[in-house]
Short mmCIF file of C-alpha atoms and ligand atoms in Angstrom, two decimals:
data_model
loop_
_atom_site.label_atom_id
_atom_site.label_comp_id
_atom_site.label_asym_id
_atom_site.label_seq_id
_atom_site.Cartn_x
_atom_site.Cartn_y
_atom_site.Cartn_z
CA MET J 19 107.54 -69.56 76.25
CA ILE J 20 103.82 -68.62 74.84
CA LYS J 21 102.24 -65.65 75.76
CA VAL J 22 97.92 -65.32 75.32
CA TYR J 23 95.75 -62.27 75.22
CA LEU J 24 92.92 -62.12 75.57
CA ASN J 25 90.03 -58.63 74.88
CA LYS J 26 88.37 -59.12 78.38
CA ASP J 27 89.16 -61.58 80.78
CA GLU J 28 86.92 -65.19 80.35
CA PHE J 29 87.78 -68.06 80.94
CA SER J 30 91.60 -67.41 80.94
CA TYR J 31 91.38 -70.66 83.05
CA ASP J 32 90.29 -72.78 79.97
CA VAL J 33 92.31 -70.66 77.06
CA TYR J 34 95.60 -72.08 79.71
CA SER J 35 94.64 -75.81 80.01
CA LEU J 36 93.85 -76.31 76.54
CA ILE J 37 97.06 -74.47 75.70
CA LYS J 38 98.80 -76.66 77.67
CA ALA J 39 97.19 -79.30 76.75
CA PHE J 40 98.82 -78.56 73.57
CA TYR J 41 101.90 -77.25 74.74
CA PRO J 42 102.56 -79.65 77.96
CA LYS J 43 106.88 -78.48 77.98
CA GLU J 44 106.50 -74.72 77.73
CA ASP J 45 105.08 -72.37 79.40
CA ILE J 46 102.35 -70.20 79.58
CA SER J 47 102.35 -66.37 80.41
CA MET J 48 98.36 -63.88 80.45
CA LYS J 49 101.29 -60.65 81.10
CA GLU J 50 101.27 -58.11 77.86
CA ASP J 51 105.06 -57.49 78.81
CA GLU J 52 106.26 -60.83 78.58
CA PRO J 53 108.31 -61.75 75.99
CA SER J 54 107.39 -64.30 72.97
CA ASP J 55 107.61 -65.73 69.76
CA MET J 56 104.37 -67.11 69.63
CA LEU J 57 101.38 -64.77 70.88
CA PHE J 58 97.67 -66.99 71.22
CA LYS J 59 95.17 -64.47 70.82
CA ILE J 60 91.39 -63.85 71.45
CA GLU J 61 88.81 -62.16 70.44
CA TYR J 62 85.18 -61.39 71.78
CA GLU J 63 83.42 -59.88 69.22
CA LYS J 64 81.21 -58.44 68.95
CA ASN J 65 78.89 -61.94 67.43
CA GLU J 66 81.45 -64.16 67.02
CA ILE J 67 85.12 -65.59 68.66
CA ILE J 68 87.84 -65.05 66.78
CA VAL J 69 91.34 -67.29 67.88
CA SER J 70 94.42 -65.90 66.07
CA CYS J 71 98.11 -66.94 66.83
CA PHE J 72 101.21 -65.31 65.74
CA LYS J 73 105.12 -66.44 64.79
CA ASN J 74 107.61 -63.50 65.43
CA GLU J 75 104.76 -61.23 65.15
CA GLU J 76 103.90 -63.06 62.30
CA LEU J 77 99.69 -64.35 61.58
CA ILE J 78 100.15 -68.40 61.09
CA ASN J 79 96.17 -69.57 61.27
CA SER J 80 93.66 -67.87 62.09
CA CYS J 81 89.26 -69.22 63.59
CA LYS J 82 86.24 -68.37 64.15
CA ASP J 83 83.02 -69.19 64.89
CA LYS J 84 79.86 -67.25 65.68
CA CYS J 85 78.65 -66.25 69.18
CA ASP J 86 75.37 -64.73 70.95
CA TYR J 87 77.01 -64.72 74.34
CA THR J 88 73.54 -65.69 76.07
CA ASP J 89 74.78 -68.73 78.06
CA LYS J 90 78.13 -68.77 79.61
CA LYS J 91 78.47 -72.64 79.35
CA ILE J 92 78.22 -72.23 75.43
CA THR J 93 80.05 -69.29 75.22
CA LYS J 94 83.11 -71.04 77.48
CA ASN J 95 82.16 -74.84 74.49
CA ILE J 96 82.26 -72.63 71.47
CA LEU J 97 84.70 -71.11 72.49
CA LYS J 98 87.71 -73.45 73.68
CA ARG J 99 86.03 -74.89 70.38
CA VAL J 100 87.23 -72.22 68.02
CA LEU J 101 91.14 -72.19 70.02
CA TYR J 102 91.39 -76.03 69.70
CA LYS J 103 91.08 -75.88 65.73
CA CYS J 104 93.94 -73.03 66.11
CA LEU J 105 96.31 -74.98 68.14
CA SER J 106 95.41 -78.18 65.78
CA ASN J 107 96.13 -76.30 62.79
CA THR J 108 98.85 -75.51 63.96
CA GLN J 109 100.81 -78.22 65.93
CA LYS J 110 98.87 -80.70 63.34
CA LYS J 111 97.61 -83.09 65.40
CA GLU J 112 94.23 -83.31 67.82
CA LEU J 113 93.80 -84.23 70.86
CA PRO J 114 92.32 -87.84 71.99
CA TRP J 115 90.44 -85.94 74.04
CA GLY J 116 89.45 -83.08 72.35
CA THR J 117 88.43 -80.36 73.29
CA MET J 118 88.20 -81.48 77.92
CA THR J 119 90.08 -80.38 79.57
CA GLY J 120 88.72 -81.43 82.61
CA ILE J 121 88.69 -84.35 84.77
CA ARG J 122 85.97 -86.17 84.65
CA PRO J 123 85.23 -86.92 81.00
CA VAL J 124 82.91 -89.97 82.43
CA ARG J 125 80.38 -87.70 84.29
CA ILE J 126 79.33 -86.02 81.14
CA VAL J 127 78.24 -89.44 79.37
CA SER J 128 76.82 -90.85 83.32
CA ASN J 129 74.61 -87.74 83.43
CA LEU J 130 73.48 -88.13 78.89
CA LEU J 131 72.98 -92.03 80.41
CA GLU J 132 71.06 -91.20 83.25
CA GLU J 133 69.35 -88.46 82.18
CA LYS J 134 69.11 -87.91 78.60
CA ASN J 135 68.57 -91.63 77.83
CA TYR J 136 70.56 -91.21 74.80
CA SER J 137 71.89 -94.52 72.77
CA ASP J 138 75.25 -95.04 72.75
CA ASN J 139 75.71 -93.55 69.61
CA GLU J 140 73.76 -90.43 70.36
CA ILE J 141 77.04 -89.90 73.11
CA LYS J 142 79.56 -90.53 70.63
CA LYS J 143 77.95 -88.41 68.26
CA TYR J 144 77.39 -85.51 71.18
CA LEU J 145 80.93 -86.05 71.69
CA LYS J 146 82.77 -86.33 69.00
CA ASP J 147 80.26 -83.16 67.86
CA TYR J 148 80.68 -80.35 70.62
CA TYR J 149 83.59 -81.68 72.21
CA PHE J 150 85.90 -83.33 69.43
CA VAL J 151 86.78 -86.98 71.34
CA SER J 152 88.26 -89.64 69.80
CA ASP J 153 86.65 -92.31 68.33
CA LYS J 154 88.27 -94.54 71.37
CA LYS J 155 87.53 -92.12 73.61
CA CYS J 156 83.98 -92.42 73.57
CA ASP J 157 84.26 -95.43 73.78
CA LEU J 158 86.20 -95.95 76.37
CA ALA J 159 84.12 -93.06 77.93
CA ILE J 160 80.54 -95.04 77.60
CA GLU J 161 82.20 -98.92 79.14
CA VAL J 162 83.03 -96.95 82.14
CA ALA J 163 79.71 -95.21 82.59
CA LYS J 164 77.86 -98.37 82.39
CA VAL J 165 79.99 -99.61 84.34
CA GLU J 166 80.09 -97.10 86.58
CA LYS J 167 76.18 -97.14 86.55
CA LYS J 168 75.83 -101.43 87.90
CA VAL J 169 78.78 -100.80 90.88
CA LEU J 170 75.70 -97.47 91.48
CA ASP J 171 72.62 -99.23 91.44
CA SER J 172 73.34 -101.38 93.50
CA PHE J 173 73.14 -100.36 96.72
CA ASP J 174 71.44 -96.88 97.92
CA TYR J 175 74.99 -94.46 97.68
CA LYS J 176 72.77 -90.91 97.74
CA LYS J 177 71.59 -91.25 101.60
CA GLY J 178 74.77 -92.02 102.78
CA TYR J 179 78.38 -91.01 102.81
CA SER J 180 81.75 -91.90 102.78
CA LEU J 181 85.02 -91.87 105.35
CA TYR J 182 88.71 -91.35 104.04
CA ILE J 183 91.70 -91.38 107.07
CA GLY J 184 94.94 -89.60 105.80
CA ILE J 185 98.54 -90.85 106.23
CA PRO J 186 100.31 -88.10 105.15
CA PHE J 187 103.83 -90.17 105.77
CA CYS J 188 106.47 -92.83 102.66
CA PRO J 189 109.19 -94.09 103.49
CA SER J 190 111.17 -92.00 101.10
CA ARG J 191 109.53 -89.52 98.78
CA CYS J 192 109.00 -90.13 94.68
CA LEU J 193 110.31 -87.72 91.95
CA TYR J 194 107.37 -87.43 90.53
CA CYS J 195 105.05 -87.37 94.81
CA SER J 196 102.79 -83.39 95.10
CA PHE J 197 100.57 -85.07 97.52
CA THR J 198 101.12 -84.31 100.98
CA ALA J 199 103.56 -86.49 102.09
CA TYR J 200 106.41 -86.71 105.34
CA SER J 201 108.91 -88.42 105.01
CA ILE J 202 108.29 -91.29 108.14
CA ASP J 203 111.73 -90.77 110.11
CA LYS J 204 111.81 -87.62 110.02
CA MET J 205 108.23 -86.99 111.24
CA ARG J 206 108.57 -89.88 113.48
CA HIS J 207 108.01 -87.83 116.82
CA PHE J 208 104.84 -86.88 115.44
CA VAL J 209 103.34 -90.36 114.35
CA MET J 210 101.24 -90.50 117.75
CA PRO J 211 100.15 -87.37 119.08
CA TYR J 212 99.02 -87.68 114.57
CA ILE J 213 97.37 -90.64 115.31
CA GLU J 214 95.98 -89.49 118.73
CA ALA J 215 93.88 -85.88 116.18
CA LEU J 216 92.63 -88.39 114.06
CA GLN J 217 91.24 -90.86 116.65
CA LYS J 218 89.25 -87.03 117.88
CA GLU J 219 88.73 -86.54 114.59
CA LEU J 220 87.45 -90.00 114.17
CA ALA J 221 84.86 -90.14 117.14
CA PHE J 222 83.51 -86.36 115.58
CA ILE J 223 82.37 -87.82 112.41
CA ARG J 224 80.55 -90.88 114.42
CA GLU J 225 78.41 -88.70 115.79
CA TYR J 226 78.08 -86.19 114.55
CA MET J 227 76.24 -88.20 110.98
CA ASP J 228 74.59 -90.60 113.12
CA MET J 229 75.65 -93.02 110.97
CA GLU J 230 77.64 -95.85 109.93
CA PRO J 231 79.99 -94.35 106.05
CA ASP J 232 79.46 -96.90 103.44
CA THR J 233 82.79 -97.28 102.86
CA ILE J 234 86.08 -96.30 104.51
CA TYR J 235 89.57 -95.68 102.32
CA VAL J 236 92.72 -95.21 103.73
CA GLY J 237 95.56 -93.41 101.95
CA GLY J 238 97.82 -91.04 102.11
CA GLY J 239 101.01 -91.31 102.17
CA THR J 240 101.55 -95.03 103.12
CA PRO J 241 99.38 -95.91 105.59
CA THR J 242 101.87 -99.41 106.37
CA ALA J 243 104.80 -96.83 106.96
CA LEU J 244 102.78 -97.03 110.05
CA ASN J 245 105.29 -99.25 112.57
CA GLU J 246 103.57 -102.41 113.07
CA GLU J 247 102.19 -100.79 116.93
CA GLU J 248 101.19 -97.71 115.01
CA LEU J 249 99.01 -99.60 112.27
CA GLU J 250 97.41 -101.51 114.51
CA ILE J 251 96.36 -98.52 116.91
CA LEU J 252 94.98 -96.91 114.46
CA LEU J 253 93.00 -99.76 112.99
CA LYS J 254 91.81 -100.18 116.18
CA SER J 255 89.87 -97.00 116.85
CA ILE J 256 88.79 -97.08 113.63
CA ASN J 257 87.16 -100.75 113.87
CA ASN J 258 86.13 -99.22 117.84
CA THR J 259 84.53 -96.01 116.29
CA PHE J 260 82.64 -97.32 113.31
CA ASP J 261 81.06 -100.61 112.19
CA VAL J 262 83.64 -101.76 109.51
CA THR J 263 81.76 -105.24 109.02
CA SER J 264 78.46 -103.22 107.83
CA LEU J 265 80.42 -101.52 105.08
CA ARG J 266 79.99 -102.06 101.62
CA GLU J 267 84.19 -101.47 101.35
CA PHE J 268 86.94 -101.04 103.90
CA CYS J 269 90.40 -100.57 101.26
CA VAL J 270 93.67 -99.59 102.79
CA GLU J 271 96.41 -98.15 100.65
CA ALA J 272 98.84 -100.42 101.39
CA GLY J 273 100.89 -98.81 98.59
CA ARG J 274 105.27 -99.20 98.64
CA PRO J 275 106.13 -103.03 99.03
CA ASP J 276 108.50 -100.83 101.37
CA SER J 277 106.64 -100.41 103.97
CA ILE J 278 104.54 -104.11 103.69
CA THR J 279 105.75 -106.68 106.18
CA LYS J 280 103.98 -109.64 107.34
CA GLU J 281 102.47 -108.96 110.18
CA LYS J 282 101.26 -105.83 109.39
CA LEU J 283 99.00 -107.55 106.37
CA ARG J 284 98.67 -109.87 109.58
CA ILE J 285 97.68 -106.78 111.48
CA LEU J 286 94.92 -105.65 108.61
CA LYS J 287 93.53 -108.90 108.21
CA GLU J 288 92.48 -109.29 111.59
CA TYR J 289 91.08 -105.79 111.31
CA ASN J 290 88.72 -106.17 108.63
CA THR J 291 90.01 -104.45 106.26
CA GLU J 292 89.57 -106.54 102.85
CA ARG J 293 90.97 -104.69 99.74
CA ILE J 294 94.47 -103.70 100.10
CA SER J 295 97.13 -102.29 97.47
CA ILE J 296 100.74 -103.42 96.73
CA ASN J 297 101.26 -100.70 94.54
CA PRO J 298 104.74 -101.62 91.81
CA GLN J 299 104.78 -98.19 89.13
CA SER J 300 106.67 -100.46 87.54
CA MET J 301 108.47 -104.33 87.79
CA ASN J 302 111.94 -102.42 85.97
CA GLN J 303 114.38 -102.24 88.88
CA LYS J 304 116.24 -99.44 86.06
CA THR J 305 112.42 -97.05 86.89
CA LEU J 306 112.10 -97.66 90.94
CA ASP J 307 115.54 -96.54 91.25
CA ILE J 308 115.45 -93.40 88.75
CA ILE J 309 112.13 -93.03 90.54
CA GLY J 310 113.27 -92.97 94.54
CA ARG J 311 111.32 -96.49 95.65
CA ALA J 312 113.88 -97.78 98.07
CA HIS J 313 112.26 -101.31 97.53
CA SER J 314 113.29 -103.80 94.63
CA VAL J 315 110.70 -106.01 91.77
CA ALA J 316 111.45 -108.79 93.89
CA ASP J 317 110.46 -106.98 96.62
CA ILE J 318 106.68 -106.15 95.39
CA TYR J 319 106.16 -109.90 94.46
CA LYS J 320 107.40 -111.41 97.48
CA THR J 321 104.56 -108.42 99.19
CA PHE J 322 102.36 -109.58 97.00
CA GLU J 323 102.67 -112.90 97.49
CA ASP J 324 102.33 -112.53 101.47
CA ALA J 325 99.34 -110.60 101.11
CA ARG J 326 97.80 -114.03 99.70
CA ASP J 327 98.84 -116.01 102.20
CA ALA J 328 97.58 -112.81 104.73
CA GLY J 329 94.65 -114.80 102.56
CA PHE J 330 93.95 -110.82 100.12
CA LYS J 331 90.42 -111.89 97.45
CA ASN J 332 91.37 -107.77 97.07
CA ILE J 333 94.17 -106.54 95.45
CA ASN J 334 94.55 -103.52 93.95
CA MET J 335 98.01 -103.00 91.70
CA ASP J 336 99.05 -99.82 90.55
CA MET J 337 101.40 -98.60 87.41
CA ILE J 338 102.79 -95.67 86.07
CA THR J 339 103.40 -94.77 81.75
CA GLY J 340 105.98 -92.21 81.13
CA LEU J 341 107.83 -92.87 83.60
CA PRO J 342 110.92 -91.16 83.38
CA ASN J 343 113.26 -93.56 80.47
CA GLU J 344 110.31 -96.20 80.17
CA ASP J 345 109.59 -97.31 76.23
CA GLU J 346 106.80 -99.67 74.87
CA GLU J 347 108.84 -102.43 76.30
CA ASP J 348 109.19 -102.11 79.71
CA VAL J 349 105.34 -101.06 80.31
CA MET J 350 104.55 -104.62 78.85
CA HIS J 351 106.79 -105.96 81.08
CA THR J 352 106.16 -104.21 83.31
CA LEU J 353 102.48 -105.38 82.46
CA GLU J 354 103.76 -108.83 82.09
CA CYS J 355 105.09 -109.37 85.97
CA ILE J 356 101.45 -107.58 87.12
CA LYS J 357 99.70 -110.57 84.75
CA GLU J 358 102.05 -113.39 86.00
CA LEU J 359 100.82 -111.97 90.13
CA SER J 360 97.37 -111.60 89.29
CA PRO J 361 95.55 -108.99 91.13
CA GLU J 362 91.98 -108.78 91.23
CA CYS J 363 92.08 -104.76 90.09
CA LEU J 364 94.58 -102.77 88.25
CA THR J 365 95.25 -99.15 88.04
CA VAL J 366 97.29 -97.53 84.90
CA HIS J 367 97.64 -94.08 86.10
CA SER J 368 99.94 -91.39 82.43
CA LEU J 369 102.52 -90.28 84.39
CA ALA J 370 101.16 -86.44 85.65
CA LEU J 371 104.37 -83.61 85.90
CA LYS J 372 102.86 -81.61 88.91
CA LYS J 373 104.27 -77.70 89.74
CA LYS J 374 105.39 -79.33 93.74
CA SER J 375 107.20 -82.63 92.14
CA ARG J 376 110.75 -82.90 92.89
CA LEU J 377 110.77 -83.74 88.75
CA ASN J 378 109.44 -80.32 87.97
CA LEU J 379 110.79 -78.68 91.17
CA ASN J 380 114.78 -79.43 89.80
CA LYS J 381 113.50 -80.21 86.36
CA GLU J 382 117.24 -79.02 84.97
CA ASP J 383 118.79 -81.91 86.80
CA TYR J 384 116.75 -84.39 85.00
CA THR J 385 117.39 -82.61 81.37
CA ASN J 386 118.31 -86.52 80.19
CA LEU J 387 115.50 -88.32 81.59
CA LYS J 388 112.98 -88.91 77.98
CA ILE J 389 109.08 -88.97 78.63
CA ILE J 390 106.96 -90.95 76.33
CA ASN J 391 103.78 -91.64 76.86
CA ASP J 392 102.07 -92.42 73.20
CA GLY J 393 99.06 -94.01 71.16
CA ASN J 394 100.59 -97.74 71.24
CA ILE J 395 101.15 -97.29 75.04
CA ASN J 396 97.99 -96.53 76.11
CA THR J 397 96.10 -99.35 73.92
CA LYS J 398 98.15 -101.82 75.07
CA THR J 399 98.27 -101.15 78.75
CA TYR J 400 94.08 -101.35 77.86
CA ASP J 401 93.83 -104.40 75.58
CA PHE J 402 96.19 -106.41 78.11
CA ALA J 403 93.90 -105.25 81.37
CA LYS J 404 91.01 -106.79 78.94
CA ASP J 405 92.87 -109.60 78.55
CA MET J 406 93.30 -109.95 82.01
CA GLY J 407 89.54 -110.45 82.42
CA MET J 408 89.23 -106.48 83.86
CA ASN J 409 87.22 -103.76 82.74
CA PRO J 410 87.48 -100.65 83.22
CA TYR J 411 85.16 -99.59 85.98
CA TYR J 412 86.79 -95.68 86.93
CA LEU J 413 88.99 -92.72 84.91
CA TYR J 414 89.84 -89.58 84.60
CA ARG J 415 91.94 -87.04 84.20
CA GLN J 416 95.43 -84.81 85.31
CA GLN J 417 96.39 -81.28 84.47
CA ASN J 418 100.16 -81.74 82.45
CA ILE J 419 99.05 -85.49 82.15
CA ALA J 420 101.78 -87.38 80.33
CA GLY J 421 100.49 -87.09 76.27
CA ASN J 422 96.45 -85.88 77.12
CA TYR J 423 95.75 -89.50 78.40
CA GLU J 424 94.02 -89.81 81.66
CA ASN J 425 93.97 -92.30 84.30
CA ILE J 426 92.54 -95.50 84.36
CA GLY J 427 90.81 -98.12 87.25
CA TYR J 428 90.58 -101.76 86.30
CA SER J 429 89.27 -104.75 87.66
CA LEU J 430 88.06 -108.14 87.54
CA PRO J 431 83.79 -108.43 87.18
CA GLY J 432 82.30 -107.02 90.67
CA MET J 433 85.61 -106.70 92.84
CA GLU J 434 84.96 -102.37 90.88
CA GLY J 435 87.00 -100.14 94.60
CA ILE J 436 83.56 -98.43 94.98
CA TYR J 437 84.87 -95.25 96.95
CA ASN J 438 87.18 -94.83 93.59
CA ILE J 439 83.84 -94.35 92.61
CA LEU J 440 82.04 -92.26 94.80
CA THR J 441 84.68 -89.87 95.07
CA MET J 442 85.88 -90.16 91.60
CA GLU J 443 82.59 -89.47 90.14
CA GLU J 444 81.26 -86.67 93.33
CA ARG J 445 78.67 -88.76 94.52
CA GLN J 446 78.70 -89.24 97.56
CA SER J 447 79.34 -87.14 100.58
CA VAL J 448 82.84 -87.48 101.89
CA LEU J 449 84.28 -86.67 104.73
CA ALA J 450 87.78 -86.83 105.24
CA ALA J 451 90.26 -87.41 108.54
CA GLY J 452 93.65 -86.18 108.77
CA ALA J 453 96.68 -83.96 107.99
CA GLY J 454 95.63 -81.75 103.98
CA SER J 455 92.17 -83.88 103.35
CA ILE J 456 89.36 -82.48 102.04
CA SER J 457 86.07 -83.23 102.69
CA LYS J 458 83.08 -82.20 100.50
CA ARG J 459 79.85 -82.23 100.73
CA VAL J 460 76.94 -83.33 97.82
CA TYR J 461 74.18 -81.91 98.57
CA SER J 462 71.55 -84.16 97.13
CA ASP J 463 70.47 -81.65 94.00
CA GLY J 464 73.32 -84.14 92.61
CA THR J 465 75.36 -80.90 90.72
CA THR J 466 76.20 -78.27 94.28
CA ILE J 467 79.22 -79.56 95.74
CA LYS J 468 81.24 -77.69 99.54
CA ARG J 469 84.52 -78.93 100.39
CA CYS J 470 86.70 -77.95 103.47
CA ASP J 471 89.67 -78.87 103.90
CA ASN J 472 92.67 -79.92 107.01
CA VAL J 473 95.58 -77.95 107.05
CA LYS J 474 98.70 -79.98 105.03
CA ASP J 475 101.42 -79.49 107.75
CA ILE J 476 100.96 -82.02 111.03
CA LYS J 477 101.75 -79.65 113.07
CA LEU J 478 99.30 -77.21 112.81
CA PHE J 479 97.39 -79.80 112.17
CA ILE J 480 97.98 -81.90 115.59
CA GLU J 481 97.48 -78.16 117.16
CA ASN J 482 94.42 -77.02 115.78
CA ILE J 483 91.66 -80.26 115.38
CA ASP J 484 89.57 -78.27 117.51
CA GLU J 485 88.96 -75.76 113.97
CA MET J 486 89.26 -79.19 111.27
CA LEU J 487 86.11 -80.61 113.44
CA GLU J 488 84.52 -76.90 112.92
CA ARG J 489 84.68 -77.22 109.52
CA LYS J 490 82.77 -80.35 108.91
CA ARG J 491 80.53 -79.09 111.44
CA GLU J 492 79.66 -76.57 109.43
CA LEU J 493 80.02 -77.74 106.12
CA PHE J 494 77.83 -81.08 107.17
CA LYS J 495 75.19 -79.58 109.29
CA THR J 496 71.71 -79.87 106.89
CA PHE J 497 73.34 -83.03 105.62
CA HIS J 498 70.39 -85.20 107.32
CA GLU J 499 67.86 -82.41 106.67
CA ASP J 500 69.14 -82.77 102.84
CA LEU J 501 68.95 -86.55 102.46
S1 SF4 Y 4 104.65 -93.38 98.47
FE1 SF4 Y 4 102.75 -92.02 97.13
S2 SF4 Y 4 102.59 -90.25 98.13
FE2 SF4 Y 4 104.37 -91.50 99.56
S3 SF4 Y 4 106.14 -90.45 98.16
FE3 SF4 Y 4 105.47 -91.89 96.59
S4 SF4 Y 4 103.77 -91.25 95.52
FE4 SF4 Y 4 104.21 -89.83 96.93
#
């Protein structure tokens, strides 16, 4: 347990996030009466910010910097740099992304590129001086921002919107999962009423927005957990409600190989799905068993080949580094197997330990599992994707991410997942349908963003579908005037 004391309750979440990045396994408490042998004391004094670290009540480190508190953003950055220095001196380590604890590090680079016209060297200097970002991550962020810019420059995304459709059912629950994902077997009786509620929501969105979306992404959960009949009903509704042939992208996350059949692939293709995701996460059977995937490595190969036979020319594969008990050799094995299959896109996630995952909730049961995600593994996944002819095209970070790295989407040139860029960088409004989904309104100034959510509980979602529509009606009522 690490205790934190602030003499003013300001930026406490930023303080928490940065300390957690240095001490991912420790609980962090801001409560005064909590017993702990480690204390970080943050003092906002008249002209300076002081951060001190105490171990067993003995001062072991202290850092400070001048601050006049006139600008909130500058104050926050000074605080984070002082805290970072103190943590780094105490732990004797640096973090790849420095003081950046946010989800979207590339957004800062895009702004410098697009609005300030900075050169690569100027961006790098800014990231290093201001956020202590490592050379490697500076180069990566610049590379991603440039690919994103190329995709975004190819159409007028500011005048459009994207549609997300959530199918919150899965064949079984993965060990690390914290998404809204219910067992399809246990919830079978809710599936058709759920699809009917979705149909109502989709019809509302099309009528209310009075225009076609730029992209549609069907995610989850696992959309292909639906049986063939249900999947066809859903896809037929999407096709009947929207002109899917006019989309820039129509993507369905097939996800789990244990949910995909040849017939489902045929249905996806018949109803104009162009891009799918088949996600092995690992090509090591021992790992698939540990993380609770009810399929074999052979199933992954077979599903991929079936998808090619069905005519899919843009397939993404997701993998995770830092999975329990996987070392560098295991990760390399997964990469070699994926290379054999030659997908157009590869998304490499670093395992994030989520509060609501079984891995965290039952952590006493998993103390024997080792999580390894080091710089070597991180570099090798990047090099491997490059060797496959791919470039990183979107990137995001999460709280409690193994090794403090990031999730990166790679693709062959021209095969980038457009929805991923639009939503991850918050460039375009998203209308989201389905339980637990979050709609996001991105205003024309590019910085104002408002959200509304749908309830997570499936039964409540079905019963209160009209209220979900009302929330969207309110959020998007000035959408067209703002374009
Ligand atoms: S497939 Fe995805 S959504 Fe489903 S349980 Fe696994 S991690 Fe969760």
